[in-house]
Amino acid sequence: MENKTIDTKILTTSDADIEIAAKIIRGGGLAAFPTETVYGLGASAYDADAAKKIYAAKGRPSDNPLIVHVASAKGIEDAAREIPESARVVIERFMPGPITVILKKKDVIPDTVTAGLDTVAVRCPDNETARRLIEKAGVPIAAPSANLSGKPSPTKAEHVINDMNGRIDAIIDGGSCRVGVESTIVDLSSERPVILRPGGVTYEDLKNAGVDVEIDKHILETFDGNEAPKCPGMKYKHYAPNAEVIVVEGEKDAVKRKIKELISENKGKTVGVLTMFDADYDDAVMLAAGATNKEYAKNLFSALRDFDKLGAEIVFAEFCERDAYALAVRNRLYKAAAQRVIHV
Ligand code: TXA
Ligand code: MG
């Protein structure tokens, strides 16, 4: 059967529009909404059929679980059956904010949401529109990032419209996302807290708050092999623009020299450069990543989509470690580049 196209409503952040989106979610439909990290594709976290629609709309593998979004730290108890002391510290200190905690799940959360796992990912976003929506919906909202599976996460409503128009019931336009990369995921369901995905709450932030956390060793790798990743999302292809992406990592002068060389080796191709330094390359379309890693995080996904629009066939991404966001940016950049990284 042919895929039926849905008439997707584009909504504002007005009370009346948020009520429309809340009603859609209560009724088992799908509404995309802004958060401080990236846009989410929401459905009632209590509704297994609605969760199935999320996987279908995204083309997402059904073994990759969703994050349950709550309006306040208190709401975590609606999804998790056990909150250990380490989790209390994280919740108290960093929520609302760009962090997700993995906890033992309550039975009310259907297996479709957690892809059959005994744990659930819960997050309280630091975005007023997101929290108003969850409150009005009256249920926790299960939401992955609102992109087609494999594409960069959306950081503007237009990105969601490009990927999801005709596939979901509504999209709330809340402008650009402040952080730009997805939330930090911390597994607090076993003995020692582990960062499964780096994000806006950094390793240093967690350490400084007294959380004895370690970083999963797979964060900067591609997943192959037969080992089961702790975070199912780790093993999937991610953030892939049409262009081939190559990261050139190091200090300014060496990076510039290398990229100039690479550009001349790729004559005849439409070359893009994502720049951290105010570099000037001939024969390339340039987009600014920003001078800090924090700015880079905010700009990265949007830039990857813009390179597609500009028809780039190969993109060289300048990268240099500058601040605590370096791990979050590297993680996304290396995935977008399928681990093609040149250190200079
Ligand atoms: O910032 C964010 O987290 C955004 C916004 C919308 O909140 N959401 C987001 O969702 O990035 P998504 O689905 O793109 O990524 C969720 C990640 C996946 O890698 C998934 O494997 C992992 O969370 N995950 C979900 N539940 C899990 C669980 N119980 N244990 C381990 N990993 C889990
Ligand atoms: Mg995603």
Short mmCIF file of C-alpha atoms and ligand atoms in Angstrom, two decimals:
data_model
loop_
_atom_site.label_atom_id
_atom_site.label_comp_id
_atom_site.label_asym_id
_atom_site.label_seq_id
_atom_site.Cartn_x
_atom_site.Cartn_y
_atom_site.Cartn_z
CA MET A 1 0.00 0.00 0.00
CA GLU A 2 1.09 3.52 -0.68
CA ASN A 3 2.21 5.63 2.26
CA LYS A 4 -0.62 7.97 3.11
CA THR A 5 0.58 11.56 3.44
CA ILE A 6 -0.53 13.33 6.58
CA ASP A 7 -1.40 17.02 6.57
CA THR A 8 1.30 18.31 8.93
CA LYS A 9 0.28 21.41 10.93
CA ILE A 10 3.04 23.99 11.47
CA LEU A 11 2.44 25.53 14.90
CA THR A 12 3.80 28.46 16.90
CA THR A 13 4.64 28.50 20.60
CA SER A 14 1.36 30.26 21.49
CA ASP A 15 -0.78 28.69 24.22
CA ALA A 16 -3.48 27.83 21.69
CA ASP A 17 -0.99 26.07 19.40
CA ILE A 18 0.69 24.18 22.23
CA GLU A 19 -2.78 23.01 23.25
CA ILE A 20 -3.30 21.68 19.71
CA ALA A 21 -0.01 19.75 19.89
CA ALA A 22 -0.82 18.48 23.41
CA LYS A 23 -4.17 17.21 22.17
CA ILE A 24 -2.49 15.41 19.27
CA ILE A 25 -0.14 13.67 21.70
CA ARG A 26 -2.94 12.76 24.12
CA GLY A 27 -4.84 11.31 21.17
CA GLY A 28 -2.02 9.00 20.09
CA GLY A 29 -0.55 11.25 17.35
CA LEU A 30 2.92 12.65 16.70
CA ALA A 31 4.09 16.23 17.28
CA ALA A 32 7.64 17.58 16.91
CA PHE A 33 8.78 20.19 19.42
CA PRO A 34 11.87 22.25 20.24
CA THR A 35 14.18 21.46 23.15
CA GLU A 36 17.41 23.18 24.18
CA THR A 37 19.43 20.38 22.51
CA VAL A 38 17.69 19.37 19.26
CA TYR A 39 14.06 19.05 18.11
CA GLY A 40 12.22 15.98 19.39
CA LEU A 41 9.53 13.86 17.71
CA GLY A 42 6.99 13.32 20.47
CA ALA A 43 4.28 10.81 21.30
CA SER A 44 2.66 9.72 24.56
CA ALA A 45 5.20 7.60 26.47
CA TYR A 46 2.30 5.49 27.76
CA ASP A 47 1.04 4.57 24.29
CA ALA A 48 2.74 1.63 22.57
CA ASP A 49 0.97 2.24 19.24
CA ALA A 50 1.99 5.89 19.19
CA ALA A 51 5.60 4.85 19.85
CA LYS A 52 5.39 2.49 16.85
CA LYS A 53 4.37 5.45 14.70
CA ILE A 54 7.58 7.25 15.76
CA TYR A 55 9.76 4.39 14.51
CA ALA A 56 7.81 4.31 11.24
CA ALA A 57 7.97 8.09 10.65
CA LYS A 58 11.74 8.17 11.22
CA GLY A 59 12.58 4.86 9.57
CA ARG A 60 14.21 4.01 12.90
CA PRO A 61 15.29 0.46 13.75
CA SER A 62 12.92 -0.89 16.41
CA ASP A 63 15.78 -1.97 18.70
CA ASN A 64 16.83 1.65 19.31
CA PRO A 65 14.88 2.94 22.36
CA LEU A 66 13.34 6.38 22.83
CA ILE A 67 13.95 9.01 25.53
CA VAL A 68 11.02 9.79 27.84
CA HIS A 69 10.64 13.54 28.43
CA VAL A 70 9.12 14.85 31.68
CA ALA A 71 8.11 18.38 32.71
CA SER A 72 9.92 18.38 36.07
CA ALA A 73 12.39 16.27 38.00
CA LYS A 74 9.42 14.93 39.98
CA GLY A 75 8.04 13.43 36.76
CA ILE A 76 10.99 11.00 36.59
CA GLU A 77 9.14 8.86 39.11
CA ASP A 78 6.41 8.34 36.50
CA ALA A 79 8.85 6.34 34.39
CA ALA A 80 11.58 4.98 36.70
CA ARG A 81 11.04 2.47 39.48
CA GLU A 82 14.30 3.08 41.31
CA ILE A 83 16.31 6.27 41.75
CA PRO A 84 19.74 5.53 43.26
CA GLU A 85 21.68 8.16 45.25
CA SER A 86 24.03 8.92 42.31
CA ALA A 87 20.97 9.68 40.18
CA ARG A 88 19.55 12.01 42.82
CA VAL A 89 22.71 14.12 42.66
CA VAL A 90 22.57 14.29 38.85
CA ILE A 91 18.87 15.12 38.83
CA GLU A 92 19.12 17.78 41.55
CA ARG A 93 22.15 19.46 40.01
CA PHE A 94 21.50 19.24 36.26
CA MET A 95 17.76 18.97 35.63
CA PRO A 96 16.12 20.63 33.84
CA GLY A 97 19.02 20.59 31.38
CA PRO A 98 20.72 18.81 28.47
CA ILE A 99 21.12 15.45 30.22
CA THR A 100 19.35 12.09 30.09
CA VAL A 101 19.52 9.48 32.85
CA ILE A 102 19.15 5.73 32.33
CA LEU A 103 17.24 4.13 35.21
CA LYS A 104 15.33 0.90 35.89
CA LYS A 105 11.96 1.23 34.17
CA LYS A 106 8.45 1.11 35.54
CA ASP A 107 5.94 -1.27 33.94
CA VAL A 108 3.70 1.60 32.74
CA ILE A 109 6.30 2.42 30.11
CA PRO A 110 5.64 0.02 27.22
CA ASP A 111 8.40 -2.17 25.78
CA THR A 112 8.06 -0.43 22.41
CA VAL A 113 9.39 2.78 24.00
CA THR A 114 12.42 1.09 25.59
CA ALA A 115 12.95 -1.44 22.77
CA GLY A 116 12.41 -4.24 25.27
CA LEU A 117 15.09 -3.07 27.72
CA ASP A 118 14.51 -3.19 31.47
CA THR A 119 15.81 0.38 31.72
CA VAL A 120 14.37 3.68 30.56
CA ALA A 121 16.05 6.91 29.40
CA VAL A 122 14.49 9.97 31.09
CA ARG A 123 15.12 13.64 30.50
CA CYS A 124 13.67 16.95 31.67
CA PRO A 125 14.41 19.55 29.00
CA ASP A 126 15.44 23.10 29.84
CA ASN A 127 13.16 24.60 27.22
CA GLU A 128 9.98 26.36 28.18
CA THR A 129 8.00 25.28 25.11
CA ALA A 130 8.93 21.64 25.64
CA ARG A 131 7.93 21.74 29.30
CA ARG A 132 4.64 23.55 28.59
CA LEU A 133 3.84 20.89 25.99
CA ILE A 134 4.56 17.99 28.36
CA GLU A 135 2.51 19.62 31.12
CA LYS A 136 -0.46 20.26 28.83
CA ALA A 137 -0.29 16.78 27.34
CA GLY A 138 -0.59 15.42 30.88
CA VAL A 139 1.63 12.42 30.00
CA PRO A 140 5.39 11.95 29.71
CA ILE A 141 6.48 12.35 26.08
CA ALA A 142 8.62 9.72 24.33
CA ALA A 143 10.78 11.49 21.78
CA PRO A 144 13.82 10.70 19.69
CA SER A 145 15.44 13.46 17.66
CA ALA A 146 13.01 14.60 14.93
CA ASN A 147 15.19 13.70 11.91
CA LEU A 148 14.91 10.84 9.45
CA SER A 149 17.04 8.01 10.75
CA GLY A 150 20.68 8.51 9.72
CA LYS A 151 20.36 12.25 9.04
CA PRO A 152 21.79 15.01 11.26
CA SER A 153 19.57 15.89 14.22
CA PRO A 154 17.36 18.95 13.58
CA THR A 155 18.28 22.18 15.32
CA LYS A 156 15.74 24.41 13.51
CA ALA A 157 12.09 23.87 12.61
CA GLU A 158 12.93 23.99 8.90
CA HIS A 159 15.12 20.87 9.36
CA VAL A 160 12.15 19.03 10.89
CA ILE A 161 9.88 20.25 8.10
CA ASN A 162 12.35 18.95 5.49
CA ASP A 163 12.48 15.49 7.05
CA MET A 164 9.01 15.04 8.54
CA ASN A 165 6.47 17.03 6.53
CA GLY A 166 3.66 14.65 5.55
CA ARG A 167 4.81 12.01 8.04
CA ILE A 168 3.66 13.50 11.36
CA ASP A 169 0.69 15.48 12.67
CA ALA A 170 2.36 18.72 13.80
CA ILE A 171 5.62 20.63 14.17
CA ILE A 172 6.03 23.42 16.73
CA ASP A 173 8.44 26.09 15.46
CA GLY A 174 10.42 27.27 18.48
CA GLY A 175 13.42 28.75 16.65
CA SER A 176 17.02 27.54 16.92
CA CYS A 177 18.19 25.12 19.60
CA ARG A 178 20.64 26.60 22.10
CA VAL A 179 22.95 23.59 22.60
CA GLY A 180 22.74 22.01 19.15
CA VAL A 181 23.85 18.46 20.01
CA GLU A 182 21.73 15.86 21.78
CA SER A 183 21.72 15.45 25.55
CA THR A 184 24.47 13.79 27.55
CA ILE A 185 23.33 10.24 28.37
CA VAL A 186 24.41 8.87 31.76
CA ASP A 187 23.68 5.27 32.68
CA LEU A 188 22.81 5.25 36.39
CA SER A 189 21.14 1.85 36.35
CA SER A 190 24.20 -0.13 37.40
CA GLU A 191 27.08 0.18 39.92
CA ARG A 192 29.16 2.94 38.38
CA PRO A 193 27.71 5.89 36.42
CA VAL A 194 28.83 5.80 32.78
CA ILE A 195 28.52 8.49 30.08
CA LEU A 196 27.11 6.71 27.02
CA ARG A 197 26.78 9.86 24.90
CA PRO A 198 28.59 13.17 25.55
CA GLY A 199 26.55 16.39 25.38
CA GLY A 200 25.87 19.78 26.93
CA VAL A 201 26.44 18.57 30.49
CA THR A 202 30.12 17.65 30.28
CA TYR A 203 32.26 15.00 31.97
CA GLU A 204 33.93 17.87 33.89
CA ASP A 205 30.52 19.21 35.03
CA LEU A 206 29.59 15.78 36.40
CA LYS A 207 32.97 15.27 38.10
CA ASN A 208 32.79 18.73 39.67
CA ALA A 209 29.37 17.85 41.07
CA GLY A 210 30.95 14.85 42.80
CA VAL A 211 29.54 12.20 40.45
CA ASP A 212 32.03 9.35 40.09
CA VAL A 213 31.45 8.91 36.39
CA GLU A 214 33.41 7.18 33.64
CA ILE A 215 33.20 7.57 29.87
CA ASP A 216 32.16 4.59 27.75
CA LYS A 217 35.09 3.55 25.63
CA HIS A 218 33.04 3.38 22.45
CA ILE A 219 32.20 7.08 22.35
CA LEU A 220 34.81 7.92 19.73
CA GLU A 221 34.55 4.69 17.75
CA THR A 222 32.30 3.24 15.14
CA PHE A 223 30.53 0.17 16.34
CA ASP A 224 31.19 -2.98 14.45
CA GLY A 225 32.04 -6.37 15.97
CA ASN A 226 29.59 -8.52 17.82
CA GLU A 227 29.69 -6.81 21.19
CA ALA A 228 26.31 -5.41 22.27
CA PRO A 229 26.61 -1.67 22.89
CA LYS A 230 25.11 -0.34 26.16
CA CYS A 231 23.44 2.40 24.21
CA PRO A 232 21.79 0.83 21.15
CA GLY A 233 22.09 4.12 19.21
CA MET A 234 25.88 3.75 19.21
CA LYS A 235 25.89 1.12 16.53
CA TYR A 236 23.86 2.98 13.92
CA LYS A 237 25.00 5.18 11.07
CA HIS A 238 24.54 8.76 12.10
CA TYR A 239 24.51 12.35 10.93
CA ALA A 240 25.35 11.40 7.37
CA PRO A 241 25.10 14.27 4.90
CA ASN A 242 25.29 13.50 1.17
CA ALA A 243 28.89 14.65 1.05
CA GLU A 244 31.83 12.60 2.21
CA VAL A 245 33.10 14.27 5.40
CA ILE A 246 36.76 14.25 6.43
CA VAL A 247 37.89 15.74 9.74
CA VAL A 248 41.24 17.53 9.80
CA GLU A 249 42.27 17.90 13.41
CA GLY A 250 45.10 19.92 14.91
CA GLU A 251 46.34 23.48 15.37
CA LYS A 252 45.40 26.25 12.95
CA ASP A 253 48.41 26.48 10.63
CA ALA A 254 48.85 22.76 10.15
CA VAL A 255 45.11 22.29 9.54
CA LYS A 256 45.03 25.09 6.96
CA ARG A 257 48.04 23.71 5.14
CA LYS A 258 46.55 20.21 4.98
CA ILE A 259 43.15 21.40 3.81
CA LYS A 260 44.70 23.53 1.04
CA GLU A 261 46.52 20.41 -0.12
CA LEU A 262 43.33 18.32 0.03
CA ILE A 263 41.38 20.94 -1.93
CA SER A 264 43.94 20.86 -4.73
CA GLU A 265 43.78 17.05 -4.78
CA ASN A 266 40.00 17.27 -5.21
CA LYS A 267 39.80 19.66 -8.15
CA GLY A 268 36.61 19.16 -10.13
CA LYS A 269 34.57 18.27 -7.04
CA THR A 270 32.36 20.69 -5.13
CA VAL A 271 34.37 21.05 -1.94
CA GLY A 272 33.05 22.41 1.36
CA VAL A 273 35.04 23.49 4.40
CA LEU A 274 33.59 23.74 7.89
CA THR A 275 35.89 26.21 9.53
CA MET A 276 36.83 26.99 13.14
CA PHE A 277 39.61 29.38 12.24
CA ASP A 278 38.88 32.34 10.00
CA ALA A 279 40.50 30.55 7.14
CA ASP A 280 40.36 31.58 3.50
CA TYR A 281 40.32 28.81 0.96
CA ASP A 282 39.99 29.31 -2.76
CA ASP A 283 37.76 26.89 -4.67
CA ALA A 284 35.67 25.85 -1.66
CA VAL A 285 32.34 26.77 -0.10
CA MET A 286 32.94 27.68 3.51
CA LEU A 287 30.65 27.58 6.53
CA ALA A 288 31.63 28.79 9.98
CA ALA A 289 31.59 26.26 12.82
CA GLY A 290 32.50 28.95 15.35
CA ALA A 291 35.78 29.49 17.18
CA THR A 292 34.90 27.46 20.29
CA ASN A 293 33.74 23.87 20.63
CA LYS A 294 30.56 25.15 22.28
CA GLU A 295 29.74 27.19 19.17
CA TYR A 296 30.75 24.23 17.02
CA ALA A 297 28.17 22.09 18.83
CA LYS A 298 25.46 24.64 18.12
CA ASN A 299 26.35 24.97 14.41
CA LEU A 300 27.44 21.48 13.37
CA PHE A 301 24.19 19.75 12.41
CA SER A 302 22.80 22.80 10.66
CA ALA A 303 26.04 23.19 8.69
CA LEU A 304 25.94 19.54 7.57
CA ARG A 305 22.44 20.10 6.19
CA ASP A 306 23.54 23.38 4.54
CA PHE A 307 26.43 21.63 2.77
CA ASP A 308 23.86 19.28 1.24
CA LYS A 309 21.87 22.24 -0.02
CA LEU A 310 25.03 23.77 -1.47
CA GLY A 311 25.73 20.55 -3.32
CA ALA A 312 29.02 19.78 -1.57
CA GLU A 313 30.46 16.43 -2.59
CA ILE A 314 33.30 16.42 -0.10
CA VAL A 315 33.55 18.42 3.16
CA PHE A 316 36.70 19.03 5.17
CA ALA A 317 35.91 19.86 8.78
CA GLU A 318 38.53 21.78 10.74
CA PHE A 319 38.67 20.66 14.33
CA CYS A 320 40.74 21.70 17.31
CA GLU A 321 40.09 20.94 20.96
CA ARG A 322 39.20 24.16 22.75
CA ASP A 323 36.83 23.52 25.68
CA ALA A 324 34.79 20.92 27.54
CA TYR A 325 32.40 20.54 24.59
CA ALA A 326 35.23 18.93 22.57
CA LEU A 327 34.12 15.37 23.39
CA ALA A 328 30.51 16.02 22.35
CA VAL A 329 31.57 17.63 19.07
CA ARG A 330 34.19 14.95 18.26
CA ASN A 331 31.64 12.21 18.88
CA ARG A 332 29.20 13.70 16.30
CA LEU A 333 31.87 14.84 13.86
CA TYR A 334 33.68 11.48 13.78
CA LYS A 335 30.36 9.73 13.17
CA ALA A 336 29.42 12.16 10.38
CA ALA A 337 32.86 11.42 8.90
CA ALA A 338 32.49 7.65 9.41
CA GLN A 339 35.80 7.90 11.36
CA ARG A 340 37.76 9.50 8.51
CA VAL A 341 39.99 11.72 10.64
CA ILE A 342 43.35 13.19 9.68
CA HIS A 343 45.48 14.33 12.63
CA VAL A 344 48.02 17.01 11.68
O1 TXA B 1 18.74 15.74 23.45
C1 TXA B 1 18.19 14.67 23.27
O2 TXA B 1 18.42 13.67 23.97
C2 TXA B 1 17.16 14.59 22.12
C3 TXA B 1 15.99 15.51 22.48
C4 TXA B 1 14.85 15.36 21.52
O3 TXA B 1 15.59 15.28 23.80
N1 TXA B 1 16.74 13.24 21.91
C5 TXA B 1 17.53 12.31 21.32
O4 TXA B 1 16.92 11.08 21.14
O5 TXA B 1 18.66 12.51 21.00
P1 TXA B 1 17.51 9.96 20.18
O6 TXA B 1 16.45 8.95 20.08
O7 TXA B 1 17.96 10.54 18.93
O8 TXA B 1 18.66 9.34 20.99
C6 TXA B 1 18.37 8.55 22.10
C7 TXA B 1 19.55 7.71 22.44
C8 TXA B 1 19.75 6.54 21.49
O9 TXA B 1 21.13 6.45 21.17
C9 TXA B 1 19.28 5.35 22.31
O10 TXA B 1 19.98 4.19 21.95
C10 TXA B 1 19.61 5.78 23.72
O11 TXA B 1 19.30 7.15 23.74
N2 TXA B 1 18.78 5.13 24.74
C11 TXA B 1 17.44 5.26 24.93
N3 TXA B 1 17.02 4.46 25.94
C12 TXA B 1 18.11 3.82 26.40
C13 TXA B 1 18.33 2.86 27.43
N4 TXA B 1 17.34 2.40 28.18
N5 TXA B 1 19.60 2.43 27.64
C14 TXA B 1 20.62 2.90 26.88
N6 TXA B 1 20.47 3.80 25.89
C15 TXA B 1 19.24 4.25 25.65
MG MG B 2 18.72 10.76 17.13
#
